[in-house]
GROMACS .gro file of C-alpha atoms in nm:
model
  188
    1UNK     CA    1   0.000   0.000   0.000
    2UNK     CA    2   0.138   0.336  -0.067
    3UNK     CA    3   0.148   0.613   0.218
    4UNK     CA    4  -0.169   0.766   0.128
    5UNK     CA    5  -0.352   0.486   0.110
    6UNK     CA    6  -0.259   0.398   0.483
    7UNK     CA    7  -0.283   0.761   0.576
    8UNK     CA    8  -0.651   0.718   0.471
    9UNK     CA    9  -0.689   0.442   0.631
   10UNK     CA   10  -0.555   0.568   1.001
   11UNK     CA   11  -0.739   0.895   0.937
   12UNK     CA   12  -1.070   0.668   0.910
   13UNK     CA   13  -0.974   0.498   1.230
   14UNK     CA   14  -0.863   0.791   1.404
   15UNK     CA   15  -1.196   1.003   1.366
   16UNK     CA   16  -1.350   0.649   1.444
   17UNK     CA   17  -1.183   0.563   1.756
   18UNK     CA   18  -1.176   0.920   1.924
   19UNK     CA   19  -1.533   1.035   1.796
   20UNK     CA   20  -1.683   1.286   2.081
   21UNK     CA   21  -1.363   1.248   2.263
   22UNK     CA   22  -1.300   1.604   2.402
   23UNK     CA   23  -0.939   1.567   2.481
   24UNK     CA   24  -0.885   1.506   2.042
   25UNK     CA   25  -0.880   1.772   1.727
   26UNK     CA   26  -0.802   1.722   1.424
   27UNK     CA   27  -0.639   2.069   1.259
   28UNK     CA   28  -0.607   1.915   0.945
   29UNK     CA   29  -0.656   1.585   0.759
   30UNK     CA   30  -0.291   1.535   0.817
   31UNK     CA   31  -0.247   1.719   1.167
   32UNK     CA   32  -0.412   1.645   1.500
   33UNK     CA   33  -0.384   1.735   1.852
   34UNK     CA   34  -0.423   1.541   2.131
   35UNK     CA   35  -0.463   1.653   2.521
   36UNK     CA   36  -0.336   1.422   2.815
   37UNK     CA   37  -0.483   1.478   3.118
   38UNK     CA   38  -0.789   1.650   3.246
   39UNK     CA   39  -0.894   2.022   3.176
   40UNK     CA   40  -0.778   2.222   3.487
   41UNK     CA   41  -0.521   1.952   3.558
   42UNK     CA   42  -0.155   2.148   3.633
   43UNK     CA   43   0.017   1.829   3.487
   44UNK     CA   44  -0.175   1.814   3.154
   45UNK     CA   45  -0.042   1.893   2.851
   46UNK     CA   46  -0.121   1.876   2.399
   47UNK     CA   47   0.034   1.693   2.194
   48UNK     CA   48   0.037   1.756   1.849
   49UNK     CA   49   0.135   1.484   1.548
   50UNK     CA   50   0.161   1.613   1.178
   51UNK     CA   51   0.209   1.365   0.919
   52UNK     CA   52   0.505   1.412   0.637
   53UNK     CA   53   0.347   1.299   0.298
   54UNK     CA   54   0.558   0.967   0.300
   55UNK     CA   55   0.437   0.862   0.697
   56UNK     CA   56   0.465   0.614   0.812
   57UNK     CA   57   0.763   0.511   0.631
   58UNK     CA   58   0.893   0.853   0.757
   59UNK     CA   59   0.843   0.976   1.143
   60UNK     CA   60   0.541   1.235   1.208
   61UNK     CA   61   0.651   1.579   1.292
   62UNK     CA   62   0.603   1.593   1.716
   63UNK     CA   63   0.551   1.931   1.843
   64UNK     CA   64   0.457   2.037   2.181
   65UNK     CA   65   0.462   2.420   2.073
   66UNK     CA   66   0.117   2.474   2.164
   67UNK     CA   67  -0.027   2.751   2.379
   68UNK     CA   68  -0.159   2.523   2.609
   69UNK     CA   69   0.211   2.389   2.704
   70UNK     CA   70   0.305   2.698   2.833
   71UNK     CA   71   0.355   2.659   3.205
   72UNK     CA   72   0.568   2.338   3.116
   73UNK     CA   73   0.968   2.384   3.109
   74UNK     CA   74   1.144   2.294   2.757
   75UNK     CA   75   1.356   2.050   2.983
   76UNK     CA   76   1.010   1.871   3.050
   77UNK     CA   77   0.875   1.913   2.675
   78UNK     CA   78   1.228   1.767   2.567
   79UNK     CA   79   1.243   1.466   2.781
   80UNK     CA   80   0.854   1.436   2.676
   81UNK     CA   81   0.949   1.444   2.309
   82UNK     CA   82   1.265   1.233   2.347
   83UNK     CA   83   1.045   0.953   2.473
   84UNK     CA   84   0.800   0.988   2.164
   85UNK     CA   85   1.067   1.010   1.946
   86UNK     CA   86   1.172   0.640   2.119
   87UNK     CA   87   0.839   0.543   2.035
   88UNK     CA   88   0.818   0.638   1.669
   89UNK     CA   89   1.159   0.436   1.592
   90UNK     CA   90   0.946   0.165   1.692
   91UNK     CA   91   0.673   0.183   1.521
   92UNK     CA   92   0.823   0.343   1.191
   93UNK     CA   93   0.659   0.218   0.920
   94UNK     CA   94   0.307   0.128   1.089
   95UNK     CA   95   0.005   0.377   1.169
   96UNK     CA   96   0.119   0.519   1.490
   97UNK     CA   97  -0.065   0.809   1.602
   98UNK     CA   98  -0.299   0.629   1.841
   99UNK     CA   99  -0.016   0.419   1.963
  100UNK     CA  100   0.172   0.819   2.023
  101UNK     CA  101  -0.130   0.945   2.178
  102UNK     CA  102  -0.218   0.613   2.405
  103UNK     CA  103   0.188   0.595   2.485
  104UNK     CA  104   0.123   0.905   2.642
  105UNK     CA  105  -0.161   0.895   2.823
  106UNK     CA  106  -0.045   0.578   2.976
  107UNK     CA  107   0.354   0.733   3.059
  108UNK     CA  108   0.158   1.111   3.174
  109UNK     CA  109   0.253   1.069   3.505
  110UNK     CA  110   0.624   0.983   3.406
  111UNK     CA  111   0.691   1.208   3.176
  112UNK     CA  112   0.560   1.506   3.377
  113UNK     CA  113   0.744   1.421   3.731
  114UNK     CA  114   0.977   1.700   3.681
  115UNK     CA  115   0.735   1.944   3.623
  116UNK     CA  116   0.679   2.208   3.791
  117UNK     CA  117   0.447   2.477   3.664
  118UNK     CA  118   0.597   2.829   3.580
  119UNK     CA  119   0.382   3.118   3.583
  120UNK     CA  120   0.197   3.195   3.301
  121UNK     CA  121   0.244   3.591   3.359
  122UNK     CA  122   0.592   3.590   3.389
  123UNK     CA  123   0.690   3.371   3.110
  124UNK     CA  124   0.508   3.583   2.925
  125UNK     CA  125   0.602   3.913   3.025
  126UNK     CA  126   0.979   3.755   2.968
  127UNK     CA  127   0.834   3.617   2.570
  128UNK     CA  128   0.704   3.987   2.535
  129UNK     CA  129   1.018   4.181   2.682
  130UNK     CA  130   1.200   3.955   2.444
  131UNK     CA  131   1.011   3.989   2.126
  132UNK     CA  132   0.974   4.401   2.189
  133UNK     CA  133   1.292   4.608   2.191
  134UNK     CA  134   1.093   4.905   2.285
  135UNK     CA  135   0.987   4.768   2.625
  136UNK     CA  136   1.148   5.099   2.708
  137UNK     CA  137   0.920   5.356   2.604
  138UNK     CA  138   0.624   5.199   2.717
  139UNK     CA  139   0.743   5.164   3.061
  140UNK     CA  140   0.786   5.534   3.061
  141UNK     CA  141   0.421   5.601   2.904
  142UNK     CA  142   0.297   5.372   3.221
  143UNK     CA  143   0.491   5.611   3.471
  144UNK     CA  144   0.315   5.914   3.297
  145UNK     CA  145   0.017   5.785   3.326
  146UNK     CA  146   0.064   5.707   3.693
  147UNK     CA  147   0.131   6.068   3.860
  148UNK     CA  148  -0.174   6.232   3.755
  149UNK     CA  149  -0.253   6.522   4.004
  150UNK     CA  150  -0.613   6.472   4.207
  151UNK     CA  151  -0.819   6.741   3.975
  152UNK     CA  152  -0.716   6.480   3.668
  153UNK     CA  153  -0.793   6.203   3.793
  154UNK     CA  154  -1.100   6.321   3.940
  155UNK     CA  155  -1.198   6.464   3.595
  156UNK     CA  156  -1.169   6.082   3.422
  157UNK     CA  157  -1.326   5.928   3.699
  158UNK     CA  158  -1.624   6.127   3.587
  159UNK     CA  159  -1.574   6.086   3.253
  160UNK     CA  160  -1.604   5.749   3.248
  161UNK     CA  161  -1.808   5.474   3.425
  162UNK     CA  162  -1.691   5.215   3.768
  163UNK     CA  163  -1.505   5.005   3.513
  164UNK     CA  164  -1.259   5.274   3.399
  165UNK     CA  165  -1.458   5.292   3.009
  166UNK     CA  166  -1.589   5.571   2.898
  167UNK     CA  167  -1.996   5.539   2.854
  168UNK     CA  168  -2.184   5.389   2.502
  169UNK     CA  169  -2.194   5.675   2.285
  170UNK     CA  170  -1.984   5.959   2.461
  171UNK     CA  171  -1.802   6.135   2.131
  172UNK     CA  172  -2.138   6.072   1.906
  173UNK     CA  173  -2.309   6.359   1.694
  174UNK     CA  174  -2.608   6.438   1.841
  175UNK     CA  175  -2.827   6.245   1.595
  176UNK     CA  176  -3.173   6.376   1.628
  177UNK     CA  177  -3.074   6.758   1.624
  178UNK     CA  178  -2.824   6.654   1.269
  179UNK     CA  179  -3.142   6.462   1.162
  180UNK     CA  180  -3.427   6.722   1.208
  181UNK     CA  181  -3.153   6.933   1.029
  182UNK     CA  182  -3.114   6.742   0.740
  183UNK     CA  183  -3.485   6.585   0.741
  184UNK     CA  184  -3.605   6.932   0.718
  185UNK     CA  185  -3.457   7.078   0.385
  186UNK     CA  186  -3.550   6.657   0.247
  187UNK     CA  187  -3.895   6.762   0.302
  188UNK     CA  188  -3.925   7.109   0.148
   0.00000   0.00000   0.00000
């Protein structure tokens, strides 16, 4: 059989087997994603298997680059993937992405013994500081904004409502008195 022909055939078994499973998603005909572990659970974590257009005579492309995986440690998502990676040697050259996903689910406990969750707001403030060079200049827009004397303050705490937005409709035209301008030279 040629690779497309078993691709086919593991797709069909795929949506078969995992059918209203919550914890499965397929991206693509060619790309799913695949969550171990409870929603809400601190050691869960997606794993996501691409096929290459010659698998499974070729390994699946692994990737644990998803958004949800980002209180886990690289250390952990390496030691995760080096285990797949184990895993798709064996198999290599038979359908494999249950066996991937069900490997996992079984070894979840192993494989995330080491972690220990990083917070989510600093690892992102460090991904932002990192991506922006002009972390700078906002910093010093943020101080402005800070030492505003009592009168201003006072002044945009009336201007807008408890929530700190300014109210539906507060730089509108005054519709009715622009209509019953316009509406009267219409009608004449």
């Amino acid at each position: 059989m040629s690779a497309n022909e078993d691709q086919e055939m593991e797709l069909e078994a795929l949506r078969s087997i995992y059918e209203g499973d919550e914890s499965f998603r397929e991206l693509s005909p060619v790309s799913f994603q695949y969550r171990i572990g409870e929603n809400g659970d601190p050691k869960a974590f997606l794993i996501e298997i691409s096929w290459t257009e010659t698998y499974p005579q070729t390994p699946p492309i692994i990737s644990m680059n998803a958004f949800f995986n980002n209180t886990i440690s690289s250390a952990v998502k390496q030691s995760i993937l080096a285990k797949l990676q184990e895993a798709v040697e064996v198999n290599l050259g038979t359908a494999m992405t249950y066996t991937l996903f069900e490997y996992a689910k079984d070894n979840k406990e192993q494989f995330m013994e080491n972690h220990h969750p990083i917070n989510s707001a600093a690892s992102m403030s460090n991904m932002i500081s990192a991506e922006t060079p002009n972390t700078a200049s906002s910093n010093k827009k943020k101080d402005k904004k800070e030492q505003l004397s009592k009168a201003q303050k006072r002044k945009l705490a009336d201007k807008t409502d408890h929530k700190g937005e300014l109210p539906r409709g507060w730089n509108w035209v005054d519709v009715v008195k622009h209509l019953s301008k316009t509406g009267s030279k219409d009608d004449e």
